Coordinates of C-alpha atoms in Angstrom, one line a residue:
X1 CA -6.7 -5.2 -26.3
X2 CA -9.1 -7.8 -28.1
X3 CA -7.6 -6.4 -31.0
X4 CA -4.8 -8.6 -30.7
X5 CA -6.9 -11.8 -31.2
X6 CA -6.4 -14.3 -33.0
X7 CA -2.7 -14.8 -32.5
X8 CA -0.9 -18.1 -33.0
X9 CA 1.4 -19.0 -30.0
X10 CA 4.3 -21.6 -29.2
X11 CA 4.4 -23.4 -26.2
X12 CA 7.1 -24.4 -24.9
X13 CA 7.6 -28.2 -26.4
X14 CA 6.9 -26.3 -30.1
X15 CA 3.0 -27.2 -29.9
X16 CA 1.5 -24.1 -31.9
X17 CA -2.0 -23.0 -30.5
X18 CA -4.6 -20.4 -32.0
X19 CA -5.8 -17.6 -28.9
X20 CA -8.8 -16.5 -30.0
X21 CA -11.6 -14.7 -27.8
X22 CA -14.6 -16.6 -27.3
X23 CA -17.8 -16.0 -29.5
X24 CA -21.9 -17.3 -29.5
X25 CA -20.1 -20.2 -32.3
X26 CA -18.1 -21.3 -29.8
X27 CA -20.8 -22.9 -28.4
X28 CA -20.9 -26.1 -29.4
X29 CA -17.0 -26.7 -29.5
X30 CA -16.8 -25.8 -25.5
X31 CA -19.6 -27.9 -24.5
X32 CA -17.4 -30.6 -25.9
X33 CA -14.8 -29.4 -24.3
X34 CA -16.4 -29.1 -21.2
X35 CA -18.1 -32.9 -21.2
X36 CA -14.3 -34.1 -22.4
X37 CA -13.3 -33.0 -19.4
X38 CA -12.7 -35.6 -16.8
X39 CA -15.5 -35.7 -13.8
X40 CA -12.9 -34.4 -11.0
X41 CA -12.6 -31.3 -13.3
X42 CA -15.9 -30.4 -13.0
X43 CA -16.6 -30.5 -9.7
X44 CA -15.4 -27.5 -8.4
X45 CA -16.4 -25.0 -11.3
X46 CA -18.9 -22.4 -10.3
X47 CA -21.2 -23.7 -12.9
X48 CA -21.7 -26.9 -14.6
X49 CA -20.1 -26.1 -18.3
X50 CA -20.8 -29.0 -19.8
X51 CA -24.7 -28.4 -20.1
X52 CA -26.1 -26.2 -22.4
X53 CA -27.7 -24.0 -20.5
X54 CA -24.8 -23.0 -18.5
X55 CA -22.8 -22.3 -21.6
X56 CA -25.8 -20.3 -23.0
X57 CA -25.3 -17.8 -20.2
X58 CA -21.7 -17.7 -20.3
X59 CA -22.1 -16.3 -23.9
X60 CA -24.5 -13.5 -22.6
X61 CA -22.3 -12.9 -20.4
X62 CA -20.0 -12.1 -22.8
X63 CA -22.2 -10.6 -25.4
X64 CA -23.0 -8.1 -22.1
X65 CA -19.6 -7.6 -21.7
X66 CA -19.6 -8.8 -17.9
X67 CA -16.7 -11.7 -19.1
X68 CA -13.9 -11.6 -21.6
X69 CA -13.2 -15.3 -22.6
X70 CA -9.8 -16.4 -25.0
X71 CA -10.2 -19.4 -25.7
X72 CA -7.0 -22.1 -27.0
X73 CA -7.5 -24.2 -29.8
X74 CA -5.6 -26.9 -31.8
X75 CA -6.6 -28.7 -34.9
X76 CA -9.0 -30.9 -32.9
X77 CA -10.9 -28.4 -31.3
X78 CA -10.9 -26.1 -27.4
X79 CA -8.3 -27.0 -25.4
X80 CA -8.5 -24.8 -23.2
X81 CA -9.6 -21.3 -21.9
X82 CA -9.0 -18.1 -19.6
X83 CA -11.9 -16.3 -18.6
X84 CA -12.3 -12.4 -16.3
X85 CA -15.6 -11.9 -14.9
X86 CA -16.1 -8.7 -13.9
X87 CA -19.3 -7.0 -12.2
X88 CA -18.8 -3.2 -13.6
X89 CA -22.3 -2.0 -11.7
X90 CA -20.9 -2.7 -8.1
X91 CA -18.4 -1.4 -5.5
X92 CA -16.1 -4.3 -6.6
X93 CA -15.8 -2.9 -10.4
X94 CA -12.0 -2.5 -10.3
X95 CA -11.8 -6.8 -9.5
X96 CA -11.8 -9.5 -11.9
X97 CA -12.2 -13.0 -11.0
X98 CA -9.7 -15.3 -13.7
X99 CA -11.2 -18.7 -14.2
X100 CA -8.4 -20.6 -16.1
X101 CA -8.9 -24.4 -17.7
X102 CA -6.6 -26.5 -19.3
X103 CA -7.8 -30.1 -21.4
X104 CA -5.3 -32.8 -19.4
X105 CA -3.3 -33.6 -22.6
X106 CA -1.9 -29.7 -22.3
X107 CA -1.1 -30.0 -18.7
X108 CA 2.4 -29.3 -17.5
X109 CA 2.7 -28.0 -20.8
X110 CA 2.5 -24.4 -20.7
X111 CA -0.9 -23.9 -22.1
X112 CA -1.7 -22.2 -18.7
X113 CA 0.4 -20.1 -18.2
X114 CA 0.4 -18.5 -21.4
X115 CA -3.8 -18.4 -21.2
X116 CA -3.1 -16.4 -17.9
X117 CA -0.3 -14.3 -19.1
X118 CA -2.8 -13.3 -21.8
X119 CA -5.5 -12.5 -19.3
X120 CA -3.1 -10.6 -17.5
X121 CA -2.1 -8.3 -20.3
X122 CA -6.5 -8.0 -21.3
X123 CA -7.1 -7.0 -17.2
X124 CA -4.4 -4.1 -17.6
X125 CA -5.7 -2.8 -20.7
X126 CA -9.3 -2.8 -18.6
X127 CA -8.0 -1.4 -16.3
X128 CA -8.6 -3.5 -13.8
X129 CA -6.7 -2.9 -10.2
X130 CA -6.9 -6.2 -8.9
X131 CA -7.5 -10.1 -10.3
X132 CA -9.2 -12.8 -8.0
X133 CA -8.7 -16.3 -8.2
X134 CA -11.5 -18.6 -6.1
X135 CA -10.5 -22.7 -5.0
X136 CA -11.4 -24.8 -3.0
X137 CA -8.2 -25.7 -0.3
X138 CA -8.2 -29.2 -1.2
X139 CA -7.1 -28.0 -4.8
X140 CA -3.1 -27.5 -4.4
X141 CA -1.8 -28.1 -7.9
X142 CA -4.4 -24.9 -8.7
X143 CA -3.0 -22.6 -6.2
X144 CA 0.4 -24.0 -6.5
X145 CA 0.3 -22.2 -9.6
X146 CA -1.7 -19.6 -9.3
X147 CA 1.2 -18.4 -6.2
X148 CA 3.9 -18.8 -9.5
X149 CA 2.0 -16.1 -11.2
X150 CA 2.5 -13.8 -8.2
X151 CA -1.5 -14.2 -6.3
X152 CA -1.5 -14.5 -2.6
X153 CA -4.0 -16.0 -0.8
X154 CA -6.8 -13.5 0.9
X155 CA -8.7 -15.7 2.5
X156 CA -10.1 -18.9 3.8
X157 CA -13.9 -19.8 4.0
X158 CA -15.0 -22.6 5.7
X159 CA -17.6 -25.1 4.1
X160 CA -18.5 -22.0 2.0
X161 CA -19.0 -24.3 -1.2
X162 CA -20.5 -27.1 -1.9
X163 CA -19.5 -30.2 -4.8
X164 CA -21.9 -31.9 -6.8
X165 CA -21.8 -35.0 -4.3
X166 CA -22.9 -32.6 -1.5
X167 CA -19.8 -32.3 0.2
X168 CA -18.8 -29.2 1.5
X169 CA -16.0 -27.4 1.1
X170 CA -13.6 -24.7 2.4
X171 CA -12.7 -22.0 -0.2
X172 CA -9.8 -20.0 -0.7
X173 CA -9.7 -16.9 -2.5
X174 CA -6.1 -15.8 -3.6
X175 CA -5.4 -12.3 -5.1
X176 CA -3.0 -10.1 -7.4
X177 CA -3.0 -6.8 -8.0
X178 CA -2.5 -5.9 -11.2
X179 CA -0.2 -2.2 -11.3
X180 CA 2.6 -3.3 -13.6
X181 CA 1.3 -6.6 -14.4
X182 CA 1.9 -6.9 -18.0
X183 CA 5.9 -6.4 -17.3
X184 CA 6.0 -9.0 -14.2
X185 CA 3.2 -11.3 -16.3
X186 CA 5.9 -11.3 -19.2
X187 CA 8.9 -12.6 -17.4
X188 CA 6.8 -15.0 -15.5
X189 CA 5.7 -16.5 -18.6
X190 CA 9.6 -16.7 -20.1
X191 CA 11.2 -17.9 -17.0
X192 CA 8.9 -21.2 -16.5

């Protein structure tokens, strides 16, 4: 399915973006991305992307095929990116957990949903049974859309994470199983 990559896409106010799957060059231009990225952004991520060292073992992961990263990109650079994680050594091989971004100028534009519809179509081709999303509850525009895709929430875990001002947290983990995704992902992605 990484075959398909690069493509070109549209998005819906005629913005034209490169899809491309995410690469040990890519390194520098999503640290930028990353430290672009306003400081609320950053908060909740499971790992702090806009240091180096972070990104370094996001590319291992990666290059050890544990995570499938497309990446969106304009003239000026990453403007976003859809990421599956997957752990194919444990009982939960069959899940992938979808970490999707979005730079604020391509908000409400579409960009997201056509990362997501992409990572749909990549976790059918793997195979993949069922996709995870993790949030914390305080994060509503997040799982607003992730429920527009079709997840569900799973379930709720009190103070289970913790921000980078110490705060804890309650997490919600929100699920979709993937049988006859690529059809469902298809019309989601045309009818918003």
């Amino acid at each position: 399915m990484t075959s398909a990559y690069p493509k070109n896409t549209v998005l819906p106010d005629g913005t034209e973006i490169e899809l491309r799957t995410m690469a040990a060059e890519d390194r520098d231009a999503m640290l930028a991305f990353a430290q672009s990225l306003p400081a609320e952004d950053l908060l909740f991520l499971r790992i702090d992307i806009s240091q180096p060292d972070a990104v370094d073992g996001w590319i291992a992961n990666i290059e050890a095929g544990s995570t499938l990263t497309l990446v969106a990109q304009d003239p000026g650079g990453i403007v976003g990116y859809a990421t599956i994680h997957t752990n194919p050594l444990s009982w939960t091989r069959h899940v992938g957990e979808v970490r999707v971004n979005v730079s604020p100028a391509y908000r409400s534009r579409g960009l997201g949903r056509v990362l997501t519809g992409n990572v749909f179509d990549i976790a059918h081709s793997l195979r993949l049974k069922k996709l995870t999303a993790h949030m914390t509850s305080d994060q509503h525009g997040a799982q607003a859309a992730f429920r527009r895709l079709g997840f569900v929430p799973e379930a709720l875990l009190a103070d289970y994470v913790q921000d980078r001002n110490g705060l804890t947290r309650d997490m919600v983990i929100m699920s979709f199983d993937v049988d006859g995704l690529t059809d469902q992902a298809q019309e989601r992605v045309s009818l918003d």
